[in-house]
């Protein structure tokens, strides 16, 4: 008890009274129960951290070991600081990615609406030109002019098909049309 008291008087300890702390240590020893504690020892230039382990010995007695764990605790604190910094960076990057994803989705929806509007608006005059070209080909008497009108008719048909494909893509992007996925046989002999 005198040794424990002497040791505790020379090192900072918790908030308990000295007699209570000494009594607690003695009870551990008498009961034969192990205990672990850490003490911070102020000093120059930094405080030291000592781990104190008490263990009963077979046949009576008690052994206490004192281990300087200062470097371990410093490394542990640094790792915790780094982990917190990494967590903050991950959170920040996640927020940035979420924002970028939201912007990309917004732009994609705007693109789909634009494609749908443009396809619809361009289809009307192309359809009218297509009908006019067909009516013109019916009135032409000379075959040499019909070939040119047929070329115009083919070009207008191709443009209408492209616009129809754009409209389908915008419907797929907007979720207004579902793809019909099915197996097809491919001829790879060509």
Backbone as CSV, one residue per row, in Angstrom:
resi,resn,N_x,N_y,N_z,CA_x,CA_y,CA_z,C_x,C_y,C_z
1,UNK,0.836,-1.197,0.000,0.000,0.000,0.000,0.870,1.245,0.000
2,UNK,1.992,1.213,0.746,2.890,2.377,0.779,3.517,2.625,-0.589
3,UNK,3.902,1.549,-1.259,4.507,1.687,-2.598,3.479,2.260,-3.587
4,UNK,2.262,1.744,-3.542,1.204,2.243,-4.435,0.941,3.708,-4.140
5,UNK,0.830,4.068,-2.865,0.591,5.464,-2.493,1.741,6.352,-2.991
6,UNK,2.987,5.915,-2.740,4.170,6.687,-3.159,4.146,6.921,-4.665
7,UNK,3.837,5.856,-5.431,3.784,5.959,-6.896,2.672,6.907,-7.336
8,UNK,1.507,6.786,-6.745,0.368,7.619,-7.152,0.550,9.081,-6.767
9,UNK,1.320,9.357,-5.712,1.561,10.746,-5.324,2.466,11.451,-6.335
10,UNK,3.243,10.720,-7.062,4.210,11.313,-7.981,3.728,11.382,-9.439
11,UNK,2.559,10.806,-9.699,2.038,10.843,-11.074,0.630,11.394,-11.070
12,UNK,0.286,12.164,-12.116,-1.086,12.672,-12.204,-2.052,11.492,-12.330
13,UNK,-3.227,11.640,-11.816,-4.213,10.573,-11.876,-5.582,11.182,-12.132
14,UNK,-6.591,10.326,-12.081,-7.965,10.766,-12.312,-8.458,11.658,-11.204
15,UNK,-9.753,11.828,-11.164,-10.365,12.771,-10.226,-10.598,12.178,-8.847
16,UNK,-10.406,10.870,-8.659,-10.670,10.243,-7.356,-9.670,10.676,-6.294
17,UNK,-10.065,10.583,-5.034,-9.187,10.923,-3.913,-8.075,9.887,-3.833
18,UNK,-6.912,10.287,-3.329,-5.740,9.424,-3.271,-6.029,8.145,-2.483
19,UNK,-6.659,8.257,-1.318,-6.944,7.071,-0.499,-7.852,6.090,-1.252
20,UNK,-8.841,6.634,-1.964,-9.750,5.770,-2.731,-9.002,5.054,-3.858
21,UNK,-8.128,5.773,-4.532,-7.361,5.174,-5.630,-6.428,4.089,-5.107
22,UNK,-5.773,4.334,-3.990,-4.875,3.339,-3.391,-5.689,2.115,-2.987
23,UNK,-6.831,2.339,-2.346,-7.684,1.238,-1.905,-8.142,0.390,-3.097
24,UNK,-8.494,1.049,-4.190,-8.954,0.333,-5.393,-7.841,-0.575,-5.920
25,UNK,-6.605,-0.065,-5.994,-5.470,-0.859,-6.476,-5.198,-2.053,-5.551
26,UNK,-5.248,-1.817,-4.246,-5.000,-2.882,-3.275,-6.075,-3.968,-3.404
27,UNK,-7.330,-3.551,-3.591,-8.417,-4.527,-3.750,-8.186,-5.410,-4.981
28,UNK,-7.698,-4.819,-6.096,-7.358,-5.607,-7.296,-6.309,-6.653,-6.934
29,UNK,-5.314,-6.229,-6.211,-4.220,-7.140,-5.860,-4.719,-8.262,-4.942
30,UNK,-5.495,-7.906,-3.933,-5.991,-8.909,-2.985,-6.957,-9.886,-3.663
31,UNK,-7.784,-9.359,-4.554,-8.762,-10.208,-5.244,-8.111,-11.019,-6.356
32,UNK,-6.906,-10.636,-6.727,-6.243,-11.343,-7.818,-6.837,-11.036,-9.180
33,UNK,-7.421,-9.869,-9.317,-8.007,-9.480,-10.610,-7.028,-8.602,-11.371
34,UNK,-6.866,-8.887,-12.649,-5.972,-8.044,-13.449,-6.599,-6.675,-13.674
35,UNK,-5.772,-5.695,-13.964,-6.276,-4.370,-14.318,-5.310,-3.697,-15.295
36,UNK,-5.866,-2.780,-16.063,-5.092,-2.008,-17.045,-5.489,-0.553,-16.885
37,UNK,-4.487,0.317,-16.878,-4.750,1.752,-16.799,-3.677,2.479,-17.603
38,UNK,-3.995,3.692,-17.982,-3.013,4.553,-18.652,-2.870,5.823,-17.864
39,UNK,-1.634,6.321,-17.842,-1.389,7.602,-17.177,-0.612,8.494,-18.114
40,UNK,-0.978,9.747,-18.085,-0.241,10.760,-18.856,0.697,11.464,-17.889
41,UNK,1.976,11.453,-18.251,2.993,12.043,-17.386,3.513,13.306,-18.047
42,UNK,3.212,14.474,-17.493,3.679,15.709,-18.118,5.198,15.790,-18.037
43,UNK,5.769,16.346,-19.067,7.215,16.489,-19.082,7.644,17.316,-20.272
44,UNK,8.938,17.450,-20.415,9.492,18.235,-21.518,9.903,17.311,-22.639
45,UNK,9.697,17.594,-23.869,8.847,18.662,-24.402,7.382,18.248,-24.457
46,UNK,7.103,16.942,-24.449,5.716,16.476,-24.526,5.417,15.572,-23.349
47,UNK,4.129,15.348,-23.122,3.771,14.417,-22.070,3.987,12.986,-22.551
48,UNK,4.310,12.097,-21.628,4.498,10.684,-21.909,3.213,9.961,-21.529
49,UNK,2.936,8.872,-22.202,1.780,8.044,-21.879,2.313,6.673,-21.479
50,UNK,1.938,6.239,-20.287,2.407,4.957,-19.759,1.192,4.062,-19.528
51,UNK,1.302,2.831,-20.037,0.264,1.842,-19.792,0.709,0.997,-18.601
52,UNK,-0.190,0.836,-17.623,0.108,0.073,-16.421,-0.804,-1.152,-16.415
53,UNK,-0.171,-2.330,-16.394,-0.924,-3.588,-16.349,-0.579,-4.313,-15.057
54,UNK,-1.608,-4.672,-14.332,-1.415,-5.441,-13.109,-2.009,-6.823,-13.280
55,UNK,-1.223,-7.863,-12.941,-1.692,-9.240,-13.072,-1.273,-10.039,-11.845
56,UNK,-2.182,-10.920,-11.381,-1.830,-11.770,-10.238,-0.821,-12.839,-10.658
57,UNK,-0.018,-13.282,-9.721,0.955,-14.335,-9.987,0.461,-15.631,-9.353
58,UNK,0.789,-16.747,-9.962,0.396,-18.018,-9.347,1.033,-18.149,-7.956
59,UNK,0.301,-18.630,-6.992,0.816,-18.819,-5.643,0.874,-17.546,-4.828
60,UNK,0.255,-16.476,-5.301,0.232,-15.227,-4.559,1.152,-14.187,-5.172
61,UNK,0.963,-12.997,-4.793,1.751,-11.897,-5.330,1.068,-11.228,-6.510
62,UNK,1.636,-10.151,-6.910,1.045,-9.351,-7.990,2.180,-8.703,-8.748
63,UNK,2.117,-8.707,-10.057,3.160,-8.082,-10.863,2.535,-6.934,-11.665
64,UNK,3.252,-5.846,-11.714,2.792,-4.692,-12.501,3.855,-4.376,-13.543
65,UNK,3.393,-4.125,-14.778,4.321,-3.721,-15.847,3.963,-2.312,-16.272
66,UNK,4.979,-1.547,-16.577,4.812,-0.166,-17.028,5.415,-0.077,-18.422
67,UNK,4.584,0.273,-19.406,5.030,0.329,-20.795,4.800,1.731,-21.339
68,UNK,5.837,2.304,-21.942,5.700,3.621,-22.581,4.972,3.426,-23.905
69,UNK,3.743,3.919,-23.994,2.932,3.790,-25.210,2.736,5.156,-25.880
70,UNK,3.628,6.090,-25.572,3.499,7.452,-26.097,3.473,7.464,-27.618
71,UNK,4.452,6.812,-28.236,4.535,6.820,-29.704,3.314,6.141,-30.317
72,UNK,2.874,5.053,-29.709,1.682,4.354,-30.185,0.465,5.278,-30.137
73,UNK,0.281,5.992,-29.023,-0.869,6.903,-28.896,-0.773,8.068,-29.882
74,UNK,0.445,8.564,-30.106,0.621,9.638,-31.112,0.229,9.124,-32.494
75,UNK,0.715,7.934,-32.832,0.378,7.352,-34.138,-1.120,7.100,-34.249
76,UNK,-1.705,6.615,-33.168,-3.138,6.372,-33.149,-3.911,7.676,-33.375
77,UNK,-3.492,8.741,-32.701,-4.148,10.046,-32.866,-3.983,10.557,-34.294
78,UNK,-2.793,10.370,-34.856,-2.549,10.811,-36.238,-3.401,10.006,-37.221
79,UNK,-3.494,8.707,-36.999,-4.338,7.875,-37.861,-5.800,8.280,-37.760
80,UNK,-6.247,8.610,-36.560,-7.631,9.061,-36.405,-7.852,10.386,-37.126
81,UNK,-6.862,11.280,-37.042,-6.968,12.566,-37.743,-7.012,12.343,-39.247
82,UNK,-6.147,11.456,-39.745,-6.124,11.151,-41.174,-7.438,10.511,-41.603
83,UNK,-7.956,9.591,-40.780,-9.224,8.937,-41.101,-10.361,9.955,-41.174
84,UNK,-10.375,10.891,-40.222,-11.408,11.932,-40.239,-11.280,12.800,-41.485
85,UNK,-10.034,13.141,-41.833,-9.801,13.941,-43.035,-10.269,13.187,-44.273
86,UNK,-9.939,11.889,-44.326,-10.372,11.088,-45.477,-11.888,10.985,-45.530
87,UNK,-12.513,10.809,-44.389,-13.973,10.750,-44.359,-14.580,12.051,-44.866
88,UNK,-13.991,13.179,-44.460,-14.483,14.475,-44.928,-14.303,14.592,-46.439
89,UNK,-13.137,14.148,-46.938,-12.886,14.231,-48.375,-13.823,13.320,-49.147
90,UNK,-14.057,12.107,-48.608,-14.984,11.182,-49.272,-16.385,11.789,-49.296
91,UNK,-16.805,12.363,-48.177,-18.125,12.999,-48.126,-18.222,14.146,-49.125
92,UNK,-17.155,14.945,-49.184,-17.137,16.072,-50.114,-17.197,15.579,-51.563
93,UNK,-16.380,14.561,-51.880,-16.364,14.033,-53.246,-17.693,13.380,-53.597
94,UNK,-18.297,12.700,-52.624,-19.597,12.077,-52.856,-20.638,13.145,-53.163
95,UNK,-20.595,14.231,-52.405,-21.536,15.329,-52.659,-21.301,15.938,-54.038
96,UNK,-20.014,16.091,-54.405,-19.700,16.629,-55.737,-20.189,15.691,-56.835
97,UNK,-19.980,14.381,-56.640,-20.438,13.404,-57.632,-21.960,13.392,-57.730
98,UNK,-22.637,13.484,-56.585,-24.099,13.546,-56.603,-24.582,14.770,-57.363
99,UNK,-23.922,15.892,-57.115,-24.286,17.128,-57.807,-24.051,16.990,-59.313
100,UNK,-22.894,16.424,-59.678,-22.585,16.237,-61.103,-23.571,15.269,-61.747
101,UNK,-23.921,14.199,-61.024,-24.890,13.232,-61.549,-26.242,13.893,-61.749
102,UNK,-26.666,14.706,-60.777,-27.946,15.410,-60.907,-27.933,16.357,-62.094
103,UNK,-26.813,17.067,-62.268,-26.700,17.973,-63.414,-26.734,17.202,-64.734
104,UNK,-26.035,16.054,-64.762,-26.017,15.234,-65.983,-27.413,14.700,-66.295
105,UNK,-28.131,14.263,-65.249,-29.499,13.776,-65.467,-30.403,14.897,-65.949
106,UNK,-30.215,16.077,-65.376,-31.012,17.242,-65.790,-30.721,17.580,-67.261
107,UNK,-29.431,17.568,-67.612,-29.050,17.855,-69.005,-29.584,16.778,-69.942
108,UNK,-29.561,15.528,-69.493,-30.067,14.437,-70.328,-31.573,14.576,-70.558
109,UNK,-32.296,14.953,-69.498,-33.747,15.167,-69.665,-34.007,16.337,-70.618
110,UNK,-33.219,17.400,-70.495,-33.382,18.557,-71.399,-33.075,18.149,-72.825
111,UNK,-32.031,17.330,-73.003,-31.675,16.850,-74.344,-32.814,16.029,-74.935
112,UNK,-33.397,15.157,-74.112,-34.501,14.323,-74.596,-35.701,15.170,-75.004
113,UNK,-36.011,16.171,-74.176,-37.134,17.069,-74.528,-36.826,17.836,-75.813
114,UNK,-35.568,18.295,-75.941,-35.174,19.026,-77.144,-35.285,18.134,-78.380
115,UNK,-34.772,16.903,-78.277,-34.842,15.988,-79.423,-36.287,15.718,-79.818
116,UNK,-37.132,15.517,-78.834,-38.540,15.260,-79.135,-39.174,16.462,-79.827
117,UNK,-38.900,17.652,-79.318,-39.488,18.865,-79.906,-38.965,19.103,-81.313
118,UNK,-37.642,18.986,-81.491,-37.046,19.216,-82.812,-37.540,18.176,-83.807
119,UNK,-37.580,16.918,-83.387,-38.036,15.861,-84.295,-39.464,16.113,-84.736
120,UNK,-40.301,16.468,-83.788,-41.706,16.725,-84.125,-41.836,17.949,-85.028
121,UNK,-41.114,19.043,-84.667,-41.227,20.284,-85.444,-40.653,20.147,-86.858
122,UNK,-39.594,19.372,-87.001,-39.012,19.184,-88.342,-39.789,18.169,-89.165
123,UNK,-40.471,17.264,-88.529,-41.226,16.244,-89.260,-42.363,16.862,-90.061
124,UNK,-42.984,17.908,-89.523,-44.127,18.519,-90.214,-43.736,19.102,-91.580
125,UNK,-42.713,19.988,-91.654,-42.372,20.519,-92.983,-41.802,19.443,-93.927
126,UNK,-41.084,18.464,-93.380,-40.578,17.386,-94.230,-41.727,16.563,-94.810
127,UNK,-42.722,16.326,-93.985,-43.895,15.597,-94.448,-44.592,16.374,-95.564
128,UNK,-44.697,17.689,-95.369,-45.329,18.532,-96.404,-44.502,18.513,-97.690
129,UNK,-43.160,18.595,-97.570,-42.297,18.549,-98.759,-42.409,17.194,-99.438
130,UNK,-42.513,16.151,-98.633,-42.661,14.798,-99.154,-43.942,14.682,-99.990
131,UNK,-45.051,15.196,-99.437,-46.333,15.151,-100.151,-46.284,16.000,-101.425
132,UNK,-45.663,17.171,-101.324,-45.554,18.041,-102.498,-44.716,17.387,-103.584
133,UNK,-43.640,16.730,-103.187,-42.774,16.056,-104.169,-43.536,14.923,-104.852
134,UNK,-44.306,14.180,-104.063,-45.099,13.097,-104.642,-46.124,13.653,-105.640
135,UNK,-46.806,14.743,-105.255,-47.793,15.355,-106.160,-47.109,15.875,-107.415
136,UNK,-45.902,16.461,-107.261,-45.162,16.979,-108.405,-44.781,15.851,-109.363
137,UNK,-44.358,14.715,-108.814,-43.946,13.596,-109.684,-45.130,13.068,-110.482
138,UNK,-46.357,13.192,-109.945,-47.551,12.734,-110.665,-47.886,13.646,-111.838
139,UNK,-47.499,14.916,-111.760,-47.836,15.885,-112.808,-46.791,15.975,-113.908
140,UNK,-45.593,15.521,-113.621,-44.524,15.661,-114.609,-44.767,14.745,-115.791
141,UNK,-44.570,15.287,-116.982,-44.781,14.511,-118.197,-43.475,13.919,-118.700
142,UNK,-42.368,14.560,-118.422,-41.083,14.096,-118.933,-40.405,13.184,-117.904
143,UNK,-39.990,12.047,-118.319,-39.367,11.047,-117.443,-38.035,11.536,-116.883
144,UNK,-37.323,12.374,-117.663,-36.022,12.859,-117.183,-36.154,13.682,-115.905
145,UNK,-37.303,14.384,-115.734,-37.524,15.173,-114.515,-37.997,14.299,-113.354
146,UNK,-38.695,13.201,-113.690,-39.196,12.315,-112.644,-38.047,11.697,-111.844
147,UNK,-36.923,11.414,-112.510,-35.774,10.830,-111.795,-35.253,11.807,-110.737
148,UNK,-35.175,13.075,-111.078,-34.733,14.079,-110.103,-35.724,14.192,-108.949
149,UNK,-37.019,14.187,-109.270,-38.042,14.274,-108.239,-37.985,13.024,-107.346
150,UNK,-37.726,11.838,-107.963,-37.599,10.611,-107.169,-36.397,10.695,-106.218
151,UNK,-35.307,11.326,-106.673,-34.132,11.509,-105.798,-34.485,12.418,-104.602
152,UNK,-35.226,13.482,-104.887,-35.666,14.375,-103.806,-36.569,13.609,-102.851
153,UNK,-37.474,12.805,-103.409,-38.395,12.010,-102.609,-37.609,11.052,-101.693
154,UNK,-36.579,10.403,-102.235,-35.746,9.477,-101.451,-34.982,10.199,-100.346
155,UNK,-34.472,11.385,-100.659,-33.739,12.158,-99.653,-34.681,12.578,-98.529
156,UNK,-35.885,13.007,-98.876,-36.859,13.386,-97.855,-37.262,12.185,-96.995
157,UNK,-37.405,11.017,-97.606,-37.743,9.790,-96.869,-36.626,9.453,-95.875
158,UNK,-35.361,9.572,-96.335,-34.226,9.309,-95.437,-34.211,10.289,-94.270
159,UNK,-34.480,11.563,-94.555,-34.507,12.571,-93.480,-35.632,12.267,-92.490
160,UNK,-36.804,11.861,-93.014,-37.911,11.509,-92.125,-37.553,10.299,-91.252
161,UNK,-36.868,9.320,-91.839,-36.459,8.138,-91.061,-35.469,8.522,-89.954
162,UNK,-34.530,9.425,-90.266,-33.583,9.889,-89.252,-34.308,10.609,-88.117
163,UNK,-35.241,11.469,-88.468,-36.004,12.180,-87.435,-36.848,11.217,-86.606
164,UNK,-37.407,10.207,-87.254,-38.191,9.210,-86.534,-37.301,8.452,-85.543
165,UNK,-36.071,8.153,-85.955,-35.123,7.482,-85.053,-34.759,8.389,-83.879
166,UNK,-34.536,9.684,-84.142,-34.257,10.625,-83.058,-35.427,10.705,-82.076
167,UNK,-36.628,10.706,-82.603,-37.815,10.750,-81.750,-37.902,9.474,-80.904
168,UNK,-37.594,8.327,-81.492,-37.589,7.073,-80.726,-36.522,7.111,-79.630
169,UNK,-35.349,7.638,-79.931,-34.276,7.732,-78.932,-34.722,8.624,-77.779
170,UNK,-35.355,9.747,-78.099,-35.813,10.643,-77.023,-36.902,9.968,-76.197
171,UNK,-37.759,9.155,-76.824,-38.785,8.421,-76.073,-38.144,7.372,-75.163
172,UNK,-37.114,6.674,-75.670,-36.403,5.689,-74.845,-35.720,6.376,-73.667
173,UNK,-35.030,7.500,-73.934,-34.352,8.240,-72.868,-35.343,8.743,-71.825
174,UNK,-36.493,9.189,-72.270,-37.482,9.749,-71.358,-38.320,8.690,-70.668
175,UNK,-38.156,7.420,-71.038,-38.908,6.345,-70.419,-40.316,6.205,-70.957
176,UNK,-40.642,6.905,-72.024,-41.987,6.806,-72.595,-42.098,5.640,-73.557
177,UNK,-40.966,5.009,-73.857,-40.971,3.851,-74.747,-40.043,2.805,-74.119
178,UNK,-40.452,1.565,-74.157,-39.643,0.483,-73.608,-39.023,-0.305,-74.767
179,UNK,-37.766,-0.669,-74.577,-37.085,-1.475,-75.593,-37.624,-2.898,-75.535
180,UNK,-37.777,-3.499,-76.689,-38.209,-4.883,-76.791,-36.960,-5.721,-77.069
181,UNK,-36.426,-6.350,-76.020,-35.178,-7.089,-76.145,-35.510,-8.537,-76.481
182,UNK,-34.931,-9.010,-77.575,-35.169,-10.400,-77.981,-33.953,-10.907,-78.736
183,UNK,-33.805,-12.207,-78.734,-32.680,-12.841,-79.433,-32.968,-12.872,-80.927
184,UNK,-31.942,-12.593,-81.718,-32.053,-12.665,-83.174,-30.874,-13.466,-83.686
185,UNK,-31.074,-14.101,-84.814,-30.005,-14.872,-85.424,-29.179,-13.947,-86.310
186,UNK,-27.885,-13.987,-86.122,-26.992,-13.135,-86.912,-26.324,-13.985,-87.977
187,UNK,-26.307,-13.467,-89.187,-25.630,-14.161,-90.288,-24.233,-13.576,-90.397
188,UNK,-23.244,-14.318,-89.929,-21.871,-13.845,-89.909,-21.073,-14.342,-91.111
189,UNK,-21.750,-14.969,-92.062,-21.029,-15.532,-93.214,-20.633,-14.475,-94.231
190,UNK,-21.174,-13.304,-94.129,-20.872,-12.263,-95.125,-19.595,-11.554,-94.811
